[in-house]
Structure formats: C-alpha cells, structure tokens
C-alpha positions as CSV (number, residue, x, y, z in Angstrom):
1,M,70.1,-155.5,-71.7
2,D,69.9,-156.8,-75.3
3,E,67.0,-156.9,-77.7
4,L,65.7,-160.2,-76.3
5,D,65.7,-158.9,-72.8
6,S,63.8,-155.8,-74.0
7,A,61.2,-158.0,-75.8
8,I,60.7,-160.1,-72.7
9,I,60.2,-157.0,-70.6
10,R,57.7,-155.6,-73.1
11,E,55.7,-158.9,-73.2
12,L,55.6,-159.3,-69.4
13,Q,54.5,-155.7,-69.0
14,A,51.6,-156.3,-71.4
15,D,50.6,-159.6,-69.7
16,A,52.6,-160.8,-66.7
17,R,50.2,-163.8,-66.2
18,Q,51.2,-165.6,-69.4
19,S,53.1,-168.8,-69.0
20,N,56.7,-169.2,-69.7
21,R,55.8,-171.5,-72.6
22,E,53.5,-168.9,-74.1
23,L,56.1,-166.1,-73.6
24,A,58.8,-168.3,-75.3
25,R,56.4,-169.0,-78.2
26,K,55.7,-165.3,-78.8
27,L,59.4,-164.5,-78.8
28,G,60.4,-167.5,-80.9
29,I,62.8,-169.0,-78.4
30,A,63.1,-172.2,-76.4
31,P,61.2,-172.2,-73.1
32,S,64.4,-173.0,-71.2
33,T,66.1,-170.0,-72.8
34,C,63.1,-167.8,-71.9
35,L,63.0,-169.0,-68.3
36,E,66.7,-168.4,-67.8
37,R,66.4,-164.9,-69.2
38,V,63.5,-164.1,-67.0
39,R,65.4,-165.4,-64.0
40,S,68.4,-163.3,-64.9
41,L,66.3,-160.2,-65.3
42,T,64.8,-160.8,-61.9
43,H,68.2,-161.6,-60.3
44,R,69.6,-158.4,-61.8
45,G,66.7,-156.3,-60.3
46,V,65.3,-155.4,-63.7
47,I,62.1,-157.2,-62.9
48,R,61.2,-156.1,-59.4
49,G,57.8,-157.9,-59.0
50,Y,54.5,-158.7,-60.5
51,H,51.4,-156.8,-59.5
52,A,47.7,-156.7,-60.1
53,E,46.2,-153.3,-61.2
54,I,43.2,-152.6,-59.1
55,D,40.3,-150.3,-59.9
56,L,40.4,-147.8,-57.0
57,T,36.7,-147.1,-57.3
58,A,36.0,-150.7,-56.5
59,L,37.9,-150.2,-53.2
60,N,35.8,-147.1,-52.4
61,R,38.6,-144.7,-53.3
62,G,36.8,-142.7,-56.0
63,V,38.7,-139.4,-55.4
64,Q,42.4,-139.1,-56.0
65,A,44.6,-136.1,-55.4
66,F,48.2,-135.0,-55.5
67,I,49.4,-133.1,-52.4
68,A,52.5,-131.0,-52.6
69,V,54.1,-130.7,-49.1
70,Q,56.9,-128.5,-47.6
71,V,58.5,-129.5,-44.3
72,R,60.9,-127.7,-42.0
73,P,63.5,-128.0,-40.7
74,L,65.0,-129.7,-43.7
75,S,67.1,-132.5,-42.3
76,R,67.4,-136.2,-43.0
77,A,65.7,-137.0,-39.7
78,V,62.7,-134.9,-40.5
79,I,62.5,-136.1,-44.1
80,D,62.7,-139.8,-43.1
81,A,60.3,-139.4,-40.3
82,F,57.7,-137.7,-42.4
83,K,58.1,-140.1,-45.3
84,D,57.6,-143.1,-42.9
85,A,54.6,-141.5,-41.2
86,V,52.7,-140.7,-44.4
87,R,53.6,-144.0,-46.1
88,G,51.8,-145.7,-43.3
89,M,48.5,-143.7,-43.8
90,P,45.9,-145.8,-45.6
91,E,44.9,-143.0,-47.9
92,V,48.4,-142.6,-49.3
93,L,49.2,-144.6,-52.5
94,A,52.7,-143.2,-53.1
95,V,55.2,-140.8,-51.6
96,F,57.7,-138.9,-53.7
97,V,60.6,-137.0,-52.2
98,L,61.4,-134.0,-54.4
99,A,64.0,-131.3,-55.2
100,G,62.8,-127.8,-55.8
101,G,60.1,-125.7,-54.1
102,D,58.2,-128.7,-52.6
103,D,59.7,-131.4,-50.5
104,F,57.2,-134.1,-51.1
105,Q,54.4,-135.1,-53.4
106,L,51.8,-137.5,-52.0
107,H,49.3,-139.4,-54.2
108,V,46.2,-140.1,-52.2
109,A,42.9,-141.9,-52.9
110,V,39.9,-141.4,-50.7
111,Q,36.1,-142.0,-50.7
112,D,35.0,-138.5,-51.7
113,L,35.9,-134.8,-51.4
114,D,34.7,-134.6,-47.8
115,H,37.2,-137.4,-46.9
116,L,39.9,-135.6,-48.8
117,H,39.2,-132.4,-46.8
118,S,39.2,-134.4,-43.5
119,F,42.5,-136.0,-44.4
120,L,44.1,-132.6,-45.1
121,V,42.7,-130.8,-42.2
122,D,42.4,-133.4,-39.5
123,R,45.4,-135.6,-40.2
124,L,48.0,-133.9,-42.4
125,S,47.8,-130.4,-41.0
126,K,48.4,-131.8,-37.5
127,R,52.0,-132.8,-38.4
128,R,54.3,-130.2,-36.8
129,E,57.0,-130.4,-39.5
130,I,54.6,-129.3,-42.3
131,V,54.8,-125.6,-43.1
132,S,52.6,-125.7,-46.2
133,F,50.7,-128.0,-48.5
134,R,48.6,-127.7,-51.7
135,S,46.2,-130.3,-53.1
136,S,45.2,-130.9,-56.7
137,V,42.3,-133.2,-57.4
138,I,43.0,-135.8,-60.2
139,Y,40.1,-136.0,-62.7
140,Q,41.5,-138.7,-64.9
141,R,44.6,-140.9,-64.9
142,E,46.2,-142.5,-67.9
143,H,49.6,-144.2,-67.8
144,N,51.8,-146.1,-70.0
145,N,51.8,-149.8,-69.0
146,V,54.6,-150.9,-71.3
147,L,58.0,-149.1,-71.0
148,S,60.9,-149.6,-73.3
149,P,64.6,-148.7,-72.7
150,L,65.5,-145.2,-73.9
151,P,68.5,-144.8,-76.2
152,A,71.9,-144.3,-74.5
153,D,72.8,-141.3,-76.7
C-alpha cells in the first residue's frame, strides 16, 4: 500500500457513503484513478466490505458485556463446535478465539441485566464443554473509526 491507498482507506473509513467523484476530489486525483484504486484495494482484500454502524439501544440491546470462556477438552473439534454454536446465538455480537488463560471472549448485547443473567445461566452454562466463564458488563464503548497502517519498523 502506498500513500494514496492509505489516503483512500482513511477517507472511506470516515465516510464510506461518499461518491467516487467526491472521494477523488478530496484526494486530488482523477475519478477513474480513484475507482481503479478502490477496486484494487477491494480485490486485494484490504477493503472487506461497507457497513452501517447501528445504535444497539435502538435495537433493544442496551446492556453489553464481555464473557471470558474456558472449554475442555481443548481440541479443534470442541473449539470449532463451540465457536459455531455461540456465533449463531442472537445475543452474541462477536466471538474471539484466544491464547492464554481463557479460550474465548464473547461480546454480547442484550435488553437488560436480567436477560444477561438468563443468557449466562439458562443458555451458556448448559453447554457441556464449558468449564468456566466470567462476565464483565461494558459501561461505555469508544472505538477508533479510522485506522492507519503502522510503520513496518
């Protein structure tokens, strides 16, 4: 990736809904050059998609939590089966497979604390491969919407 690719990525992260013509104008390049660069970034897998950021409270998901999970026995079959099972649960926003003390980190969003408790006790704890889990309620979430490449050192 060169500086122009990085600038395109930065602009699209800030506003992915802008037209190619507007993007080209901001970058000071021809629209055809801009379109070709965006297509190349997409083809190379640098741009993986365009998404709408949704307010979870508007979807009746006002409580978010991280859930650290340990499973046993540790095998590819158990890890893959657990990952597939929880990814299909409507409360789960993201599944992270980890190294270290915990095997998974789940990011969940539910209506309220009672629903979080029900999810943990009635759904998650019934999975036979889980040996332990811990939950941490998220009070606030801030994230960086615009990422830049880090230096290659």
